[in-house]
Every structure is written in C-alpha cells, then in structure tokens.
PDB file of C-alpha atoms in Angstrom:
ATOM      1  CA  UNK A 158       6.940  -3.440 -19.633  1.00  0.00           C
ATOM      2  CA  UNK A 159       7.515  -0.740 -22.268  1.00  0.00           C
ATOM      3  CA  UNK A 160       3.747  -0.133 -22.570  1.00  0.00           C
ATOM      4  CA  UNK A 161       3.477   0.257 -18.797  1.00  0.00           C
ATOM      5  CA  UNK A 162       6.361   2.722 -18.808  1.00  0.00           C
ATOM      6  CA  UNK A 163       4.773   4.806 -21.562  1.00  0.00           C
ATOM      7  CA  UNK A 164       1.448   4.773 -19.731  1.00  0.00           C
ATOM      8  CA  UNK A 165       3.081   5.778 -16.439  1.00  0.00           C
ATOM      9  CA  UNK A 166       5.010   8.617 -18.100  1.00  0.00           C
ATOM     10  CA  UNK A 167       1.835   9.884 -19.748  1.00  0.00           C
ATOM     11  CA  UNK A 168      -0.089   9.713 -16.442  1.00  0.00           C
ATOM     12  CA  UNK A 169       2.655  11.711 -14.717  1.00  0.00           C
ATOM     13  CA  UNK A 170       2.598  14.305 -17.482  1.00  0.00           C
ATOM     14  CA  UNK A 171      -1.211  14.498 -17.414  1.00  0.00           C
ATOM     15  CA  UNK A 172      -1.492  15.567 -13.781  1.00  0.00           C
ATOM     16  CA  UNK A 173      -0.356  18.651 -11.949  1.00  0.00           C
ATOM     17  CA  UNK A 174      -0.746  16.948  -8.571  1.00  0.00           C
ATOM     18  CA  UNK A 175       2.764  16.263  -7.235  1.00  0.00           C
ATOM     19  CA  UNK A 176       1.509  13.552  -4.869  1.00  0.00           C
ATOM     20  CA  UNK A 177       0.019  11.577  -7.743  1.00  0.00           C
ATOM     21  CA  UNK A 178       3.246  11.985  -9.714  1.00  0.00           C
ATOM     22  CA  UNK A 179       5.286  10.758  -6.743  1.00  0.00           C
ATOM     23  CA  UNK A 180       2.923   7.834  -6.176  1.00  0.00           C
ATOM     24  CA  UNK A 181       3.115   6.662  -9.800  1.00  0.00           C
ATOM     25  CA  UNK A 182       6.904   6.737  -9.782  1.00  0.00           C
ATOM     26  CA  UNK A 183       7.097   5.264  -6.276  1.00  0.00           C
ATOM     27  CA  UNK A 184       4.903   2.273  -7.191  1.00  0.00           C
ATOM     28  CA  UNK A 185       7.037   1.679 -10.268  1.00  0.00           C
ATOM     29  CA  UNK A 186      10.244   1.863  -8.229  1.00  0.00           C
ATOM     30  CA  UNK A 187       8.791  -0.461  -5.610  1.00  0.00           C
ATOM     31  CA  UNK A 188       7.887  -3.036  -8.268  1.00  0.00           C
ATOM     32  CA  UNK A 189      11.398  -2.878  -9.714  1.00  0.00           C
ATOM     33  CA  UNK A 190      12.975  -3.290  -6.277  1.00  0.00           C
ATOM     34  CA  UNK A 191      10.743  -6.250  -5.396  1.00  0.00           C
ATOM     35  CA  UNK A 192      11.551  -7.986  -8.677  1.00  0.00           C
ATOM     36  CA  UNK A 193      15.257  -7.147  -8.383  1.00  0.00           C
ATOM     37  CA  UNK A 194      15.116  -5.385 -11.769  1.00  0.00           C
ATOM     38  CA  UNK A 195      16.889  -2.161 -10.844  1.00  0.00           C
ATOM     39  CA  UNK A 196      20.375  -1.303  -9.686  1.00  0.00           C
ATOM     40  CA  UNK A 197      21.162   0.967  -6.769  1.00  0.00           C
ATOM     41  CA  UNK A 198      22.097   3.932  -8.945  1.00  0.00           C
ATOM     42  CA  UNK A 199      18.936   3.780 -11.035  1.00  0.00           C
ATOM     43  CA  UNK A 200      16.834   3.487  -7.888  1.00  0.00           C
ATOM     44  CA  UNK A 201      18.649   6.480  -6.382  1.00  0.00           C
ATOM     45  CA  UNK A 202      17.928   8.575  -9.487  1.00  0.00           C
ATOM     46  CA  UNK A 203      14.223   7.673  -9.512  1.00  0.00           C
ATOM     47  CA  UNK A 204      13.994   8.405  -5.775  1.00  0.00           C
ATOM     48  CA  UNK A 205      15.442  11.841  -6.496  1.00  0.00           C
ATOM     49  CA  UNK A 206      12.466  12.563  -8.749  1.00  0.00           C
ATOM     50  CA  UNK A 207      10.047  11.287  -6.092  1.00  0.00           C
ATOM     51  CA  UNK A 208      11.651  13.565  -3.496  1.00  0.00           C
ATOM     52  CA  UNK A 209      11.302  16.511  -5.868  1.00  0.00           C
ATOM     53  CA  UNK A 210       7.582  15.833  -6.362  1.00  0.00           C
ATOM     54  CA  UNK A 211       7.023  15.390  -2.632  1.00  0.00           C
ATOM     55  CA  UNK A 212       8.781  18.662  -1.874  1.00  0.00           C
ATOM     56  CA  UNK A 213       6.430  20.426  -4.299  1.00  0.00           C
ATOM     57  CA  UNK A 214       3.543  18.828  -2.394  1.00  0.00           C
ATOM     58  CA  UNK A 215       4.595  20.230   0.972  1.00  0.00           C
ATOM     59  CA  UNK A 216       6.099  23.546  -0.215  1.00  0.00           C
ATOM     60  CA  UNK A 217       3.514  24.759  -2.729  1.00  0.00           C
ATOM     61  CA  UNK A 218       0.432  26.246  -1.034  1.00  0.00           C
ATOM     62  CA  UNK A 219      -1.945  24.762  -3.620  1.00  0.00           C
ATOM     63  CA  UNK A 220      -1.344  21.232  -2.336  1.00  0.00           C
ATOM     64  CA  UNK A 221      -1.498  21.787   1.428  1.00  0.00           C
ATOM     65  CA  UNK A 222       1.052  19.055   2.134  1.00  0.00           C
ATOM     66  CA  UNK A 223       2.959  18.510   5.350  1.00  0.00           C
ATOM     67  CA  UNK A 224       6.340  17.218   6.414  1.00  0.00           C
ATOM     68  CA  UNK A 225       6.445  14.088   8.532  1.00  0.00           C
ATOM     69  CA  UNK A 226       9.336  12.313  10.228  1.00  0.00           C
ATOM     70  CA  UNK A 227       9.377   9.868   7.309  1.00  0.00           C
ATOM     71  CA  UNK A 228       9.978  12.810   4.928  1.00  0.00           C
ATOM     72  CA  UNK A 229      13.074  13.779   6.908  1.00  0.00           C
ATOM     73  CA  UNK A 230      14.252  10.160   6.919  1.00  0.00           C
ATOM     74  CA  UNK A 231      13.905   9.917   3.129  1.00  0.00           C
ATOM     75  CA  UNK A 232      16.026  13.030   2.706  1.00  0.00           C
ATOM     76  CA  UNK A 233      18.666  11.626   5.063  1.00  0.00           C
ATOM     77  CA  UNK A 234      18.811   8.264   3.260  1.00  0.00           C
ATOM     78  CA  UNK A 235      19.029   9.976  -0.120  1.00  0.00           C
ATOM     79  CA  UNK A 236      21.865  12.148   1.210  1.00  0.00           C
ATOM     80  CA  UNK A 237      23.715   9.006   2.319  1.00  0.00           C
ATOM     81  CA  UNK A 238      23.373   7.576  -1.181  1.00  0.00           C
ATOM     82  CA  UNK A 239      24.486  10.874  -2.750  1.00  0.00           C
ATOM     83  CA  UNK A 240      27.602  10.777  -0.556  1.00  0.00           C
ATOM     84  CA  UNK A 241      28.204   7.142  -1.497  1.00  0.00           C
ATOM     85  CA  UNK A 242      28.042   8.040  -5.204  1.00  0.00           C
ATOM     86  CA  UNK A 243      30.276  11.071  -4.714  1.00  0.00           C
ATOM     87  CA  UNK A 244      27.477  13.356  -5.884  1.00  0.00           C
ATOM     88  CA  UNK A 245      28.526  16.208  -3.587  1.00  0.00           C
ATOM     89  CA  UNK A 246      26.388  18.890  -5.230  1.00  0.00           C
ATOM     90  CA  UNK A 247      23.229  16.861  -4.696  1.00  0.00           C
ATOM     91  CA  UNK A 248      24.383  15.792  -1.213  1.00  0.00           C
ATOM     92  CA  UNK A 249      24.704  19.461  -0.254  1.00  0.00           C
ATOM     93  CA  UNK A 250      21.299  20.232  -1.752  1.00  0.00           C
ATOM     94  CA  UNK A 251      19.783  17.387   0.276  1.00  0.00           C
ATOM     95  CA  UNK A 252      21.371  18.784   3.431  1.00  0.00           C
ATOM     96  CA  UNK A 253      19.618  22.115   2.788  1.00  0.00           C
ATOM     97  CA  UNK A 254      16.342  20.317   2.030  1.00  0.00           C
ATOM     98  CA  UNK A 255      16.720  18.238   5.193  1.00  0.00           C
ATOM     99  CA  UNK A 256      17.211  21.304   7.389  1.00  0.00           C
ATOM    100  CA  UNK A 257      14.206  22.917   5.688  1.00  0.00           C
ATOM    101  CA  UNK A 258      12.113  19.778   6.294  1.00  0.00           C
ATOM    102  CA  UNK A 259      13.181  19.632   9.945  1.00  0.00           C
ATOM    103  CA  UNK A 260      11.842  23.164  10.466  1.00  0.00           C
ATOM    104  CA  UNK A 261       8.572  22.258   8.724  1.00  0.00           C
ATOM    105  CA  UNK A 262       8.092  18.862  10.355  1.00  0.00           C
ATOM    106  CA  UNK A 263       4.694  18.662  12.024  1.00  0.00           C
ATOM    107  CA  UNK A 264       5.594  15.676  14.212  1.00  0.00           C
ATOM    108  CA  UNK A 265       7.181  16.817  17.455  1.00  0.00           C
ATOM    109  CA  UNK A 266       8.052  13.853  19.642  1.00  0.00           C
ATOM    110  CA  UNK A 267      11.096  11.930  20.809  1.00  0.00           C
ATOM    111  CA  UNK A 268      12.704  10.004  17.950  1.00  0.00           C
ATOM    112  CA  UNK A 269      16.090   8.324  17.561  1.00  0.00           C
ATOM    113  CA  UNK A 270      17.042  10.403  14.512  1.00  0.00           C
ATOM    114  CA  UNK A 271      14.922  13.523  14.885  1.00  0.00           C
ATOM    115  CA  UNK A 272      16.377  14.220  18.349  1.00  0.00           C
ATOM    116  CA  UNK A 273      19.689  14.945  16.619  1.00  0.00           C
ATOM    117  CA  UNK A 274      18.601  15.362  13.010  1.00  0.00           C
ATOM    118  CA  UNK A 275      20.907  18.341  12.489  1.00  0.00           C
ATOM    119  CA  UNK A 276      23.876  16.039  13.210  1.00  0.00           C
ATOM    120  CA  UNK A 277      22.545  13.269  10.961  1.00  0.00           C
ATOM    121  CA  UNK A 278      21.745  15.520   7.999  1.00  0.00           C
ATOM    122  CA  UNK A 279      25.268  16.984   8.238  1.00  0.00           C
ATOM    123  CA  UNK A 280      26.743  13.488   8.133  1.00  0.00           C
ATOM    124  CA  UNK A 281      29.793  12.858   5.995  1.00  0.00           C
ATOM    125  CA  UNK A 282      31.594   9.762   4.819  1.00  0.00           C
ATOM    126  CA  UNK A 283      33.890  10.227   7.833  1.00  0.00           C
ATOM    127  CA  UNK A 284      31.087  10.267  10.431  1.00  0.00           C
ATOM    128  CA  UNK A 285      31.730   6.678  11.504  1.00  0.00           C
ATOM    129  CA  UNK A 286      29.918   6.905  14.872  1.00  0.00           C
ATOM    130  CA  UNK A 287      26.682   8.220  13.323  1.00  0.00           C
ATOM    131  CA  UNK A 288      26.929   5.839  10.370  1.00  0.00           C
ATOM    132  CA  UNK A 289      27.427   2.895  12.736  1.00  0.00           C
ATOM    133  CA  UNK A 290      24.420   4.023  14.772  1.00  0.00           C
ATOM    134  CA  UNK A 291      22.287   3.960  11.616  1.00  0.00           C
ATOM    135  CA  UNK A 292      23.669   0.574  10.595  1.00  0.00           C
ATOM    136  CA  UNK A 293      22.955  -0.854  14.073  1.00  0.00           C
ATOM    137  CA  UNK A 294      19.335   0.305  13.857  1.00  0.00           C
ATOM    138  CA  UNK A 295      19.068  -1.218  10.373  1.00  0.00           C
ATOM    139  CA  UNK A 296      20.436  -4.546  11.569  1.00  0.00           C
ATOM    140  CA  UNK A 297      18.293  -4.640  14.735  1.00  0.00           C
ATOM    141  CA  UNK A 298      15.159  -3.399  12.992  1.00  0.00           C
ATOM    142  CA  UNK A 299      13.024  -6.484  13.662  1.00  0.00           C
ATOM    143  CA  UNK A 300      13.704  -6.142  17.397  1.00  0.00           C
ATOM    144  CA  UNK A 301      12.728  -2.478  17.639  1.00  0.00           C
ATOM    145  CA  UNK A 302       9.498  -1.027  19.031  1.00  0.00           C
ATOM    146  CA  UNK A 303       6.882   0.083  16.521  1.00  0.00           C
ATOM    147  CA  UNK A 304       6.031   3.097  18.702  1.00  0.00           C
ATOM    148  CA  UNK A 305       9.554   4.501  18.443  1.00  0.00           C
ATOM    149  CA  UNK A 306       9.505   4.625  14.635  1.00  0.00           C
ATOM    150  CA  UNK A 307       9.302   5.336  11.858  1.00  0.00           C
ATOM    151  CA  UNK A 308      12.744   3.957  11.175  1.00  0.00           C
ATOM    152  CA  UNK A 309      15.041   4.930   8.334  1.00  0.00           C
ATOM    153  CA  UNK A 310      14.775   1.313   7.125  1.00  0.00           C
ATOM    154  CA  UNK A 311      11.076   1.904   6.426  1.00  0.00           C
ATOM    155  CA  UNK A 312      11.726   4.447   3.666  1.00  0.00           C
ATOM    156  CA  UNK A 313      13.798   4.247   0.502  1.00  0.00           C
ATOM    157  CA  UNK A 314      16.108   2.376   0.066  1.00  0.00           C
ATOM    158  CA  UNK A 315      14.282   0.186   2.605  1.00  0.00           C
ATOM    159  CA  UNK A 316      16.231  -3.001   3.238  1.00  0.00           C
ATOM    160  CA  UNK A 317      17.378  -3.369  -0.376  1.00  0.00           C
ATOM    161  CA  UNK A 318      20.553  -1.336   0.124  1.00  0.00           C
ATOM    162  CA  UNK A 319      22.596  -0.239   3.148  1.00  0.00           C
ATOM    163  CA  UNK A 320      23.993   3.211   2.364  1.00  0.00           C
ATOM    164  CA  UNK A 321      25.533   3.607   5.819  1.00  0.00           C
ATOM    165  CA  UNK A 322      27.459   0.343   5.344  1.00  0.00           C
ATOM    166  CA  UNK A 323      28.709   1.499   1.927  1.00  0.00           C
ATOM    167  CA  UNK A 324      30.007   4.699   3.533  1.00  0.00           C
ATOM    168  CA  UNK A 325      31.546   2.891   6.515  1.00  0.00           C
ATOM    169  CA  UNK A 326      33.369   0.511   4.188  1.00  0.00           C
ATOM    170  CA  UNK A 327      34.536   3.471   2.043  1.00  0.00           C
ATOM    171  CA  UNK A 328      33.394   1.441  -0.956  1.00  0.00           C
ATOM    172  CA  UNK A 329      34.005   2.961  -4.389  1.00  0.00           C
ATOM    173  CA  UNK A 330      30.581   3.263  -5.989  1.00  0.00           C
ATOM    174  CA  UNK A 331      31.741   4.901  -9.238  1.00  0.00           C
ATOM    175  CA  UNK A 332      31.497   1.562 -11.063  1.00  0.00           C
ATOM    176  CA  UNK A 333      27.861   1.287  -9.935  1.00  0.00           C
ATOM    177  CA  UNK A 334      26.781   4.385 -11.861  1.00  0.00           C
ATOM    178  CA  UNK A 335      25.090   2.452 -14.661  1.00  0.00           C
ATOM    179  CA  UNK A 336      21.746   3.431 -16.072  1.00  0.00           C
ATOM    180  CA  UNK A 337      19.658   1.519 -18.575  1.00  0.00           C
ATOM    181  CA  UNK A 338      17.851   3.229 -21.440  1.00  0.00           C
ATOM    182  CA  UNK A 339      14.462   2.460 -19.884  1.00  0.00           C
ATOM    183  CA  UNK A 340      15.272   4.404 -16.699  1.00  0.00           C
ATOM    184  CA  UNK A 341      17.006   7.180 -18.601  1.00  0.00           C
ATOM    185  CA  UNK A 342      13.889   7.581 -20.765  1.00  0.00           C
ATOM    186  CA  UNK A 343      11.688   7.931 -17.679  1.00  0.00           C
ATOM    187  CA  UNK A 344      13.966  10.551 -16.145  1.00  0.00           C
ATOM    188  CA  UNK A 345      14.055  12.558 -19.354  1.00  0.00           C
ATOM    189  CA  UNK A 346      10.361  12.266 -20.199  1.00  0.00           C
ATOM    190  CA  UNK A 347       9.010  13.238 -16.764  1.00  0.00           C
ATOM    191  CA  UNK A 348      11.132  16.385 -16.884  1.00  0.00           C
ATOM    192  CA  UNK A 349      10.055  17.734 -20.297  1.00  0.00           C
TER     193      UNK A 349
END
C-alpha cells in the first residue's frame, strides 16, 4: 500500500487540475472506506482536502467548474462532522462555503435540503429537529424516490457514518481523533 500512496501523492503533485487531485484522493478514500481501513476522523480529514480541491475547481476561472446540489450536500455533511469533532473554526468556515455554494448552485429545483439549505448549513449540535430530519432521510433512504435526490447519504460520509446521529446523541468524539502516520503523510505531502 505504501507504493500506491507514494504514487498517488506524486500524481496529485504533478497536476494542477483540482478535479484530478480530488478524484485521486476520493478514489483512495473510497477504497479505504470499502475495506474498513480508515477511521471516521481520518476520513473527515481526507474529505476536507477533497472539498478544498473541488472548491478550486468551481471558483477558479481556469477550470470552469460548477456547483451542484451534491456539492452543497458534501459541505453540509462535512460541517456536521466538524461539529461532531468540536472543530468550530472549520465548522464556521464550512458554513461560509455552504452559503457561497448555495448562491453558485446551478441546479434550481425543489429538493428536501436545498429548499431550506440556509437553515441546514446553519445547523448546530442543538438543532435536534433538523438533525432528526436528516437522520430520518438516512434511515429511509432505500424507500425514497430517485427523482427527489440527490440525498445527503449519497455523498461523503455515505452510509459509513451517521454524523446527525452522533450530534443527536451528543456523543463525545474527542477520543476518535486518531490519525495514523500513513494518513498524516498524505495530508502533509499534498500540501507542500
């Protein structure tokens, strides 16, 4: 796996295209999630890098990217995880990025989250009604209509973690903030 990590890091460093960078890291994260070889905190940190690359894609004119509903959902889910980890600085940054993405979103249609995205992106650990609404959608996902999506379960953290449940239960996630050397190396190397 170490050779694959080195190769992936080098490929990320060798391209200026933020979409390709995000894809490389996203495929790696997906493989780790599928094989159950990553903890929630490590996954959250890698997703933060992916979000950063994707924002470059839709904000920098050179890349001609666009914001979709799924982009807004990723920012919301990441904010929920930031709140769960008590990372208030990043949670506030994600709120700003979410509001920015809402304004830039090219998809204008009825949607269970987008219809009140401003409320959802301002969510706090005390927003039990909104958190329960998200958890209900997560739990009923297989019964929901494809046409009414995308659903927040379809973007990171997918069905591997339930950030709204963590917040509803007021679970202390400070003990979950463990990071292995392999993940730490990736985070350092892709940023130098």
